[in-house]
């Protein structure tokens, strides 16, 4: 199964497809995260947009959300986005207003090497997700988690100054 979910206040878009289960090692999960960043930045470069700088603290927030979805604590959704937005605001510069957008992707059955490209293609084919990737953002955080059944959850946060 392949799923996409997008959130930019107040927009919510969901897309679905079907594929099969597989497991990943911790090293593969880390590589998926790095390659999602590389794929999105490659896409942005083709659009003549700046590359996004990945921040560890923003990635930790994205990972927390992906883990919550992978464990079933949170459904595949943007539940808690307001909390993540407030936490990003505090992590960066509380005196500056930021816009924060979030893309979420889930799939089963793709090898780790294909997950980043599958996520990118899904997001490119969804107007709302594409809007996030095309946005005036400078910072990103990416978290990848895998459920016991092998479903991969990717959360990407996009951060820019208002």
Coordinates of C-alpha atoms in Angstrom, one line a residue:
X1 CA 0.0 0.0 0.0
X2 CA 1.2 3.5 -0.9
X3 CA -0.3 6.5 0.8
X4 CA 0.2 10.2 0.7
X5 CA -1.0 12.9 3.1
X6 CA -0.4 16.6 3.0
X7 CA -1.1 19.4 5.4
X8 CA -0.8 23.1 5.0
X9 CA -3.4 24.9 7.1
X10 CA -6.2 24.3 6.3
X11 CA -5.5 22.0 3.3
X12 CA -5.7 18.2 3.6
X13 CA -5.1 15.8 0.6
X14 CA -5.0 12.0 0.7
X15 CA -3.9 9.7 -2.1
X16 CA -3.7 5.9 -2.0
X17 CA -2.4 2.9 -4.0
X18 CA -1.5 -0.8 -3.2
X19 CA 1.8 -2.6 -2.9
X20 CA 3.2 -5.3 -0.5
X21 CA 5.1 -5.5 2.9
X22 CA 8.9 -5.5 3.5
X23 CA 11.3 -4.7 6.5
X24 CA 14.2 -2.3 6.7
X25 CA 17.5 -2.2 8.7
X26 CA 18.3 1.0 10.8
X27 CA 21.0 1.8 8.2
X28 CA 18.4 1.5 5.4
X29 CA 16.0 3.8 7.2
X30 CA 18.7 6.4 7.7
X31 CA 19.5 6.1 4.0
X32 CA 15.9 6.6 3.0
X33 CA 15.8 9.8 5.1
X34 CA 19.0 11.1 3.4
X35 CA 17.7 10.1 0.0
X36 CA 14.3 11.8 0.5
X37 CA 16.2 15.0 1.2
X38 CA 18.4 14.5 -1.8
X39 CA 15.4 13.7 -4.1
X40 CA 13.4 16.7 -2.9
X41 CA 16.4 19.0 -3.2
X42 CA 17.0 17.6 -6.7
X43 CA 13.5 18.4 -7.6
X44 CA 13.8 21.9 -6.2
X45 CA 17.0 22.5 -8.1
X46 CA 15.2 21.7 -11.3
X47 CA 12.6 24.3 -10.3
X48 CA 15.4 26.8 -9.7
X49 CA 14.6 26.9 -6.0
X50 CA 17.1 26.9 -3.1
X51 CA 18.1 23.6 -1.5
X52 CA 16.5 22.8 1.9
X53 CA 18.9 22.5 4.8
X54 CA 18.1 19.5 7.0
X55 CA 18.1 20.3 10.7
X56 CA 18.5 17.5 13.2
X57 CA 16.0 19.0 15.7
X58 CA 13.4 19.4 13.0
X59 CA 14.1 15.8 11.8
X60 CA 13.5 14.6 15.4
X61 CA 10.0 16.1 15.3
X62 CA 9.3 14.5 11.9
X63 CA 10.6 11.2 13.2
X64 CA 8.4 11.3 16.3
X65 CA 5.4 11.7 14.0
X66 CA 6.5 8.9 11.7
X67 CA 7.1 6.6 14.7
X68 CA 3.6 7.5 16.1
X69 CA 2.0 6.5 12.8
X70 CA 4.2 3.3 12.6
X71 CA 3.2 2.2 16.0
X72 CA -0.5 3.0 15.6
X73 CA -0.4 5.7 18.3
X74 CA -1.5 8.2 15.6
X75 CA -3.4 7.3 12.4
X76 CA -1.9 8.1 9.1
X77 CA -2.7 11.8 9.4
X78 CA -1.5 15.2 10.5
X79 CA -2.7 14.7 14.0
X80 CA -0.6 16.9 16.3
X81 CA 0.5 19.3 13.5
X82 CA -0.2 22.4 15.7
X83 CA 2.0 21.0 18.4
X84 CA 4.8 20.4 15.8
X85 CA 4.4 23.9 14.5
X86 CA 4.6 25.4 18.0
X87 CA 7.7 23.2 18.8
X88 CA 9.4 24.3 15.5
X89 CA 8.7 27.9 16.4
X90 CA 10.4 27.5 19.8
X91 CA 13.3 25.6 18.4
X92 CA 14.3 28.2 15.9
X93 CA 13.8 31.9 16.8
X94 CA 10.7 32.7 18.9
X95 CA 10.9 36.3 17.7
X96 CA 10.4 35.3 14.0
X97 CA 7.2 34.0 12.6
X98 CA 7.6 30.8 10.5
X99 CA 5.4 29.0 8.1
X100 CA 5.5 25.2 8.5
X101 CA 4.1 22.7 6.0
X102 CA 4.1 18.9 6.2
X103 CA 4.1 16.1 3.7
X104 CA 3.4 12.6 4.8
X105 CA 3.9 9.4 2.8
X106 CA 3.4 5.7 3.6
X107 CA 4.1 2.6 1.5
X108 CA 4.7 -1.2 1.7
X109 CA 6.6 -3.4 -0.7
X110 CA 9.2 -1.1 -2.1
X111 CA 12.9 -1.7 -1.5
X112 CA 14.6 1.0 0.6
X113 CA 16.3 2.3 -2.5
X114 CA 13.0 3.0 -4.2
X115 CA 11.1 4.7 -1.3
X116 CA 12.5 8.2 -1.8
X117 CA 11.7 8.2 -5.5
X118 CA 8.2 6.8 -4.8
X119 CA 7.6 9.5 -2.2
X120 CA 8.8 12.2 -4.5
X121 CA 6.7 11.0 -7.4
X122 CA 3.6 10.8 -5.2
X123 CA 4.2 14.3 -3.9
X124 CA 4.9 15.7 -7.4
X125 CA 1.6 14.3 -8.7
X126 CA -0.4 15.8 -5.9
X127 CA -1.0 19.6 -6.3
X128 CA -0.9 20.3 -2.5
X129 CA 2.3 18.2 -1.9
X130 CA 3.9 19.8 -5.0
X131 CA 3.0 23.3 -3.6
X132 CA 4.9 22.4 -0.4
X133 CA 8.0 21.2 -2.4
X134 CA 7.8 24.4 -4.5
X135 CA 7.3 26.7 -1.4
X136 CA 9.6 29.4 -0.2
X137 CA 11.1 27.2 2.5
X138 CA 14.8 27.0 3.7
X139 CA 14.8 24.3 6.3
X140 CA 13.5 20.8 6.4
X141 CA 13.3 17.9 8.8
X142 CA 12.7 14.3 7.7
X143 CA 11.7 11.3 9.8
X144 CA 11.3 7.7 8.6
X145 CA 9.8 4.9 10.6
X146 CA 8.8 1.3 9.8
X147 CA 5.8 -0.5 11.4
X148 CA 6.0 -4.1 12.6
X149 CA 4.2 -5.1 9.4
X150 CA 6.8 -3.4 7.2
X151 CA 4.9 -0.2 6.3
X152 CA 7.3 2.7 5.8
X153 CA 6.2 6.2 7.1
X154 CA 7.9 9.3 5.9
X155 CA 7.2 12.7 7.4
X156 CA 8.8 15.8 5.9
X157 CA 8.5 19.2 7.5
X158 CA 9.2 22.4 5.5
X159 CA 10.1 25.6 7.4
X160 CA 10.4 29.1 6.1
X161 CA 10.1 32.6 7.4
X162 CA 6.7 34.3 6.9

